[in-house]
Coordinates of N, CA and C in Angstrom, one line a residue:
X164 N 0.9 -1.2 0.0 CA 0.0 0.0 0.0 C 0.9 1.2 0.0
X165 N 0.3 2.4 -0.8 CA 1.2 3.2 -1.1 C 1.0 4.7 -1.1
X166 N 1.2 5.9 -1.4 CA 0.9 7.0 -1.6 C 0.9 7.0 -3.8
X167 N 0.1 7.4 -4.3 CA 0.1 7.9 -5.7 C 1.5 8.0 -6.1
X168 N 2.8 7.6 -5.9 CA 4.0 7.9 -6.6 C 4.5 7.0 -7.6
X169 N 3.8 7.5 -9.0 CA 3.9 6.6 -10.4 C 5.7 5.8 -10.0
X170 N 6.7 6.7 -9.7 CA 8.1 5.4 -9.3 C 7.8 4.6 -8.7
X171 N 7.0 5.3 -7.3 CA 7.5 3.9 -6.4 C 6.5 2.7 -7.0
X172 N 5.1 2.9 -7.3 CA 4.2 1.9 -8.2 C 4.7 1.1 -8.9
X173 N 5.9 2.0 -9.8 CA 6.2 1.1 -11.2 C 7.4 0.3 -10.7
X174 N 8.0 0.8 -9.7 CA 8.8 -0.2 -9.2 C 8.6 -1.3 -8.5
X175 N 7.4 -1.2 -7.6 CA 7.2 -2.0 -6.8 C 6.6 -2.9 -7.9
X176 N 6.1 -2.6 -8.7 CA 5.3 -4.0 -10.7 C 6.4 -4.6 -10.6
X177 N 7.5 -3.4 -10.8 CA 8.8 -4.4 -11.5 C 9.4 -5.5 -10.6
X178 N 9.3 -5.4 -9.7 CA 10.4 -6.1 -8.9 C 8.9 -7.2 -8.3
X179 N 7.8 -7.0 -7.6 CA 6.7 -7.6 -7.3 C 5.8 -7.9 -8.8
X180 N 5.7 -8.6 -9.6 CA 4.4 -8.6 -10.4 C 3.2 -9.2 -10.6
X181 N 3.7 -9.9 -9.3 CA 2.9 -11.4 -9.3 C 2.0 -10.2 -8.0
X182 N 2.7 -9.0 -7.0 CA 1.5 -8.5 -6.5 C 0.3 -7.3 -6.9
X183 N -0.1 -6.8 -6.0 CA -1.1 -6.2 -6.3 C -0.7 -4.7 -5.9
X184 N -0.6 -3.8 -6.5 CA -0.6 -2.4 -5.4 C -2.0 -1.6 -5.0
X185 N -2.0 -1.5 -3.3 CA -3.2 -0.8 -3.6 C -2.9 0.7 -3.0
X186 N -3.4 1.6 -2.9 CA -2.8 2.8 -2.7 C -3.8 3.2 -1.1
X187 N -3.3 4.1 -0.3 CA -3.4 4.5 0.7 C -5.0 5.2 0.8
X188 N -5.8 4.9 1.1 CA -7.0 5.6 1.2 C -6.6 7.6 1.5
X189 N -6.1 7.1 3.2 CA -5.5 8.8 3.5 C -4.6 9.5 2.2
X190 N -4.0 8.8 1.5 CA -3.4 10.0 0.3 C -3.7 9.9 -0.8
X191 N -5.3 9.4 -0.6 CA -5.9 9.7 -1.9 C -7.1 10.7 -1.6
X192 N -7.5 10.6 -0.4 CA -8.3 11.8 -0.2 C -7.5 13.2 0.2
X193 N -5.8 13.1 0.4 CA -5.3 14.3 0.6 C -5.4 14.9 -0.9
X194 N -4.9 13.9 -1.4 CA -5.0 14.3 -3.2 C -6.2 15.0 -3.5
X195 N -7.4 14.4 -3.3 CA -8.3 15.3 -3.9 C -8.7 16.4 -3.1
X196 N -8.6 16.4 -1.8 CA -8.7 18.0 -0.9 C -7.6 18.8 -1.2
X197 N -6.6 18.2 -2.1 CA -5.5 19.4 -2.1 C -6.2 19.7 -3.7
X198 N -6.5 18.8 -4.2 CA -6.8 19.3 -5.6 C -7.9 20.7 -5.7
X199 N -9.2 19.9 -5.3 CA -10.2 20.8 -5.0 C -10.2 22.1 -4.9
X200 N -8.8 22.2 -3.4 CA -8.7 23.5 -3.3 C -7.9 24.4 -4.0
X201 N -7.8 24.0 -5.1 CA -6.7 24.8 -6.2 C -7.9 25.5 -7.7
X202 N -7.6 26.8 -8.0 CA -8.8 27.2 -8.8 C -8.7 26.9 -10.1
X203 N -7.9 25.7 -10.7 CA -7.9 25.1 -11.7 C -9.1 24.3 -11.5
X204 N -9.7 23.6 -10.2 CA -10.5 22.8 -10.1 C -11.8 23.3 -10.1
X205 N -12.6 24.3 -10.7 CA -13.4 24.7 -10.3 C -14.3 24.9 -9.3
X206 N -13.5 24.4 -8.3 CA -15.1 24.1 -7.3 C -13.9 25.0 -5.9
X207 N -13.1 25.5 -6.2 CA -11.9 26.0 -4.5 C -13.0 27.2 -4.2
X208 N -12.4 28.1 -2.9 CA -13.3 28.5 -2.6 C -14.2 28.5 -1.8
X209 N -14.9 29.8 -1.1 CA -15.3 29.2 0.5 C -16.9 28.8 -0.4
X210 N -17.2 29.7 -1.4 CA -18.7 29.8 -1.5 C -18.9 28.4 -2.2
X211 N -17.9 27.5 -2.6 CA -18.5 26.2 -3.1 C -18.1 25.1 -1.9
X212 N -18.3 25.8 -0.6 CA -17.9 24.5 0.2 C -18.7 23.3 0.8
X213 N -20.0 23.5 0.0 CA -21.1 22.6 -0.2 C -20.9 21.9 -0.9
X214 N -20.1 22.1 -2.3 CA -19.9 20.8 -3.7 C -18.6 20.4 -3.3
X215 N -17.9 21.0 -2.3 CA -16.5 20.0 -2.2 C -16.8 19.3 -1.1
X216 N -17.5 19.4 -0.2 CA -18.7 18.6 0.9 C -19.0 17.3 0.0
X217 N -19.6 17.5 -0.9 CA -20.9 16.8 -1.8 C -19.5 15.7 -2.7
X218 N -18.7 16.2 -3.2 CA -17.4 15.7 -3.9 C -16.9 14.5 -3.0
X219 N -16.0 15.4 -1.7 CA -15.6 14.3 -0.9 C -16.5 12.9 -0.2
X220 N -17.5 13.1 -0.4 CA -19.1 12.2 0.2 C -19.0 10.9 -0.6
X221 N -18.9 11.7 -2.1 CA -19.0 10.8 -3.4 C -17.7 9.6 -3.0
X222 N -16.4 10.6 -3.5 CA -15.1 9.3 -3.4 C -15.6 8.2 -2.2
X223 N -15.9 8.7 -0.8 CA -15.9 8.2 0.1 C -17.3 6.7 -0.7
X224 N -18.2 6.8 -1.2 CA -19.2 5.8 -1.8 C -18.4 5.3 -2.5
X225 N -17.2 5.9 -3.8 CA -16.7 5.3 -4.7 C -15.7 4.6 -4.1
X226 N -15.0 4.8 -2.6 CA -14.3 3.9 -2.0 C -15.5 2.5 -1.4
X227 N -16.2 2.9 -1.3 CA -17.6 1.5 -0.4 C -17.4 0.4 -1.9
X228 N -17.5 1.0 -2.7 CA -17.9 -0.3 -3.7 C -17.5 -1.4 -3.7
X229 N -17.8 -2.6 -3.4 CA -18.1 -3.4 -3.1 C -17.4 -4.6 -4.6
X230 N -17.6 -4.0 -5.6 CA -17.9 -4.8 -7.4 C -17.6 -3.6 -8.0
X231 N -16.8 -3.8 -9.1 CA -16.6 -3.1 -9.9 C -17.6 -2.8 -10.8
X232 N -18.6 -3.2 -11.0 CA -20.1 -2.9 -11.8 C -20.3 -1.7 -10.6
X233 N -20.7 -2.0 -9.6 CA -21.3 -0.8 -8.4 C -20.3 0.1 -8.7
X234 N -18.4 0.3 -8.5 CA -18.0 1.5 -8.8 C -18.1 2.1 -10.4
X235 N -18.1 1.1 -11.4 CA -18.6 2.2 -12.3 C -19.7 2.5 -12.9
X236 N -20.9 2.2 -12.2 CA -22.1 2.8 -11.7 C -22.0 4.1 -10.8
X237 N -21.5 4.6 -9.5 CA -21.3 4.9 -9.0 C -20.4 6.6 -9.6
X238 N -19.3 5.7 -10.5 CA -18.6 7.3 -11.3 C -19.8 7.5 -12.4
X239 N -20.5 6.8 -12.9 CA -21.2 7.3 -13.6 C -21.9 8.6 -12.7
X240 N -23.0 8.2 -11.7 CA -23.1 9.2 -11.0 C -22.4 10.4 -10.9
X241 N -20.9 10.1 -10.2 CA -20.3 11.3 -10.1 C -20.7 12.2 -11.3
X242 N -19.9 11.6 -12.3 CA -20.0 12.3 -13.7 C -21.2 13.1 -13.7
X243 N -22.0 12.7 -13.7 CA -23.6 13.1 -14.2 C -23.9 14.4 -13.1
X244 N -23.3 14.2 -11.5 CA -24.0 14.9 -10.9 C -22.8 16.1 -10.8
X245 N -21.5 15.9 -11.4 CA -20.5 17.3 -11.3 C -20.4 17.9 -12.5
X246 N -21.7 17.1 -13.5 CA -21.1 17.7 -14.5 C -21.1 19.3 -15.3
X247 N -21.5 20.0 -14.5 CA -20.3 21.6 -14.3 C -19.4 21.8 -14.3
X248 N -19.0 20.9 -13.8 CA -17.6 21.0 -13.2 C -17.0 20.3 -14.5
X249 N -16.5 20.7 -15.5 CA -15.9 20.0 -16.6 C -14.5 19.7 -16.0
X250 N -13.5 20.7 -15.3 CA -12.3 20.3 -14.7 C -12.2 19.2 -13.7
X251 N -13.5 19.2 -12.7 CA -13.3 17.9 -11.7 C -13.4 16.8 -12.5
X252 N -14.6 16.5 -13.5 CA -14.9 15.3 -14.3 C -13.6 14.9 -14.6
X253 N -12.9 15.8 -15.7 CA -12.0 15.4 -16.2 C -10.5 14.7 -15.3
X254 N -10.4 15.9 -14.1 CA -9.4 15.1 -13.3 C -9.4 13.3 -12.9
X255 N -11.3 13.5 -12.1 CA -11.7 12.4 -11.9 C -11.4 11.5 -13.2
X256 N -11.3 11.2 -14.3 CA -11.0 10.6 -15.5 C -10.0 10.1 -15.5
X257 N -9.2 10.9 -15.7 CA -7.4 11.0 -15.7 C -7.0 10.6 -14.9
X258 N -7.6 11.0 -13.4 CA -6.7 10.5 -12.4 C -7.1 9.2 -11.4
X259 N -8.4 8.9 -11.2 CA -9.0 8.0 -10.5 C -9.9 6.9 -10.9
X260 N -10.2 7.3 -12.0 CA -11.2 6.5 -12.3 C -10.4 4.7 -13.3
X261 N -9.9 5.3 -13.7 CA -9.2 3.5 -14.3 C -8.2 3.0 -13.8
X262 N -8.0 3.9 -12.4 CA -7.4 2.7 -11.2 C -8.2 2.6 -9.7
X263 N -9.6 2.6 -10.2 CA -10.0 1.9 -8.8 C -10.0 0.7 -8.2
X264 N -9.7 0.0 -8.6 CA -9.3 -1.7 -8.0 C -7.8 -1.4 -7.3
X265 N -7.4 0.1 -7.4 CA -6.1 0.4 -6.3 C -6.6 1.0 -5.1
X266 N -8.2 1.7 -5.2 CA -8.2 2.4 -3.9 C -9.4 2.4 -3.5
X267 N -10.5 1.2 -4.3 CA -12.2 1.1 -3.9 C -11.5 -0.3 -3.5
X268 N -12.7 -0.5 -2.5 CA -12.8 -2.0 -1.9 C -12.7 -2.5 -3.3
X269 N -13.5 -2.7 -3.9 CA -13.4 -3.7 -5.0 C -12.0 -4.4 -5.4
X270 N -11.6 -3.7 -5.3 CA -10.1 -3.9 -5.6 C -9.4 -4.8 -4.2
X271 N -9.8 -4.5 -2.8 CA -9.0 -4.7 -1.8 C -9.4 -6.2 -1.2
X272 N -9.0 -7.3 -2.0 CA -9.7 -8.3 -1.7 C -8.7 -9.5 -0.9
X273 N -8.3 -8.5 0.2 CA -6.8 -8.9 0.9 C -7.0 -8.7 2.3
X274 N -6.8 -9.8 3.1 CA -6.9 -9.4 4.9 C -5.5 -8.4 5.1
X275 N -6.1 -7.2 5.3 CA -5.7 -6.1 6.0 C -6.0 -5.7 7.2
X276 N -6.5 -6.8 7.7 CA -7.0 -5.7 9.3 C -7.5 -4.9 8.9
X277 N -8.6 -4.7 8.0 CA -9.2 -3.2 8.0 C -8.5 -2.2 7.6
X278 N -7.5 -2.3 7.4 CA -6.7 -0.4 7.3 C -6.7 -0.5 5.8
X279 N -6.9 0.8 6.0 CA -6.9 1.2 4.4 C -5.8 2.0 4.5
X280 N -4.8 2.4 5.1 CA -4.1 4.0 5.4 C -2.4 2.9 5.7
X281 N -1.4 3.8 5.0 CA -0.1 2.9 5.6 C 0.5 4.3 6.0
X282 N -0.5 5.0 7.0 CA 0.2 6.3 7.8 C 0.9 5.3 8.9
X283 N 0.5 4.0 9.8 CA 1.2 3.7 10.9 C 2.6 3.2 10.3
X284 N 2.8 2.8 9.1 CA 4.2 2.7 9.1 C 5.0 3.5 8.4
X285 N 4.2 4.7 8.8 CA 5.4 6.1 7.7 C 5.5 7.0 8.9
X286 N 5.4 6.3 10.2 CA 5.5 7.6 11.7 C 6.9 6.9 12.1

């Protein structure tokens, strides 16, 4: 489990291939609260702090899913209900959506004790 860092990912392929990487729940939602709040993203800003409310709510369901049919059901959703937001859709595209079997259950089909977060072994 990891933080978003395309090296260490492509390294850990190289050398592991037979495993799986899944990525850190905590630094994927830092990722998108840091994104959000940047005014490339359309939504920064105190007066949209209801759709970045409404944003973070979402990942957090697109982390629940269960089957990969429910999460891309579920971004469908997204899509449909940010679609204003042409910059978030798009990030969401680019950046999360054709690797969720790294950071929605669906993907996490591994006894972890529960943790989604590898903050206890980065202190």
């Amino acid at each position: 489990m990891v933080d978003k860092d395309l090296c260490e990912i492509n390294g850990l392929r190289a050398v592991f291939p037979e495993s799986d990487v899944l990525l850190c729940w905590y630094h994927v939602m830092q990722a998108v609260v840091r994104w959000i709040s940047k005014t490339e993203s359309g939504v920064s800003g105190f007066s949209n702090g209801d759709i970045k409310k409404d944003i973070i709510s979402f990942f957090s369901k697109l982390k629940s899913c269960a089957t990969r049919h429910d999460f891309e059901t579920m971004a469908k959703l997204f899509q449909n209900r940010f679609e204003e937001f042409p910059a978030l859709c798009t990030y969401f595209r680019d950046h999360w959506l054709g690797i969720g079997d790294m950071w929605s259950d669906f993907g996490r089909c591994y006894n972890h004790a529960g943790s989604d977060t590898n903050n206890l072994v980065e202190r």
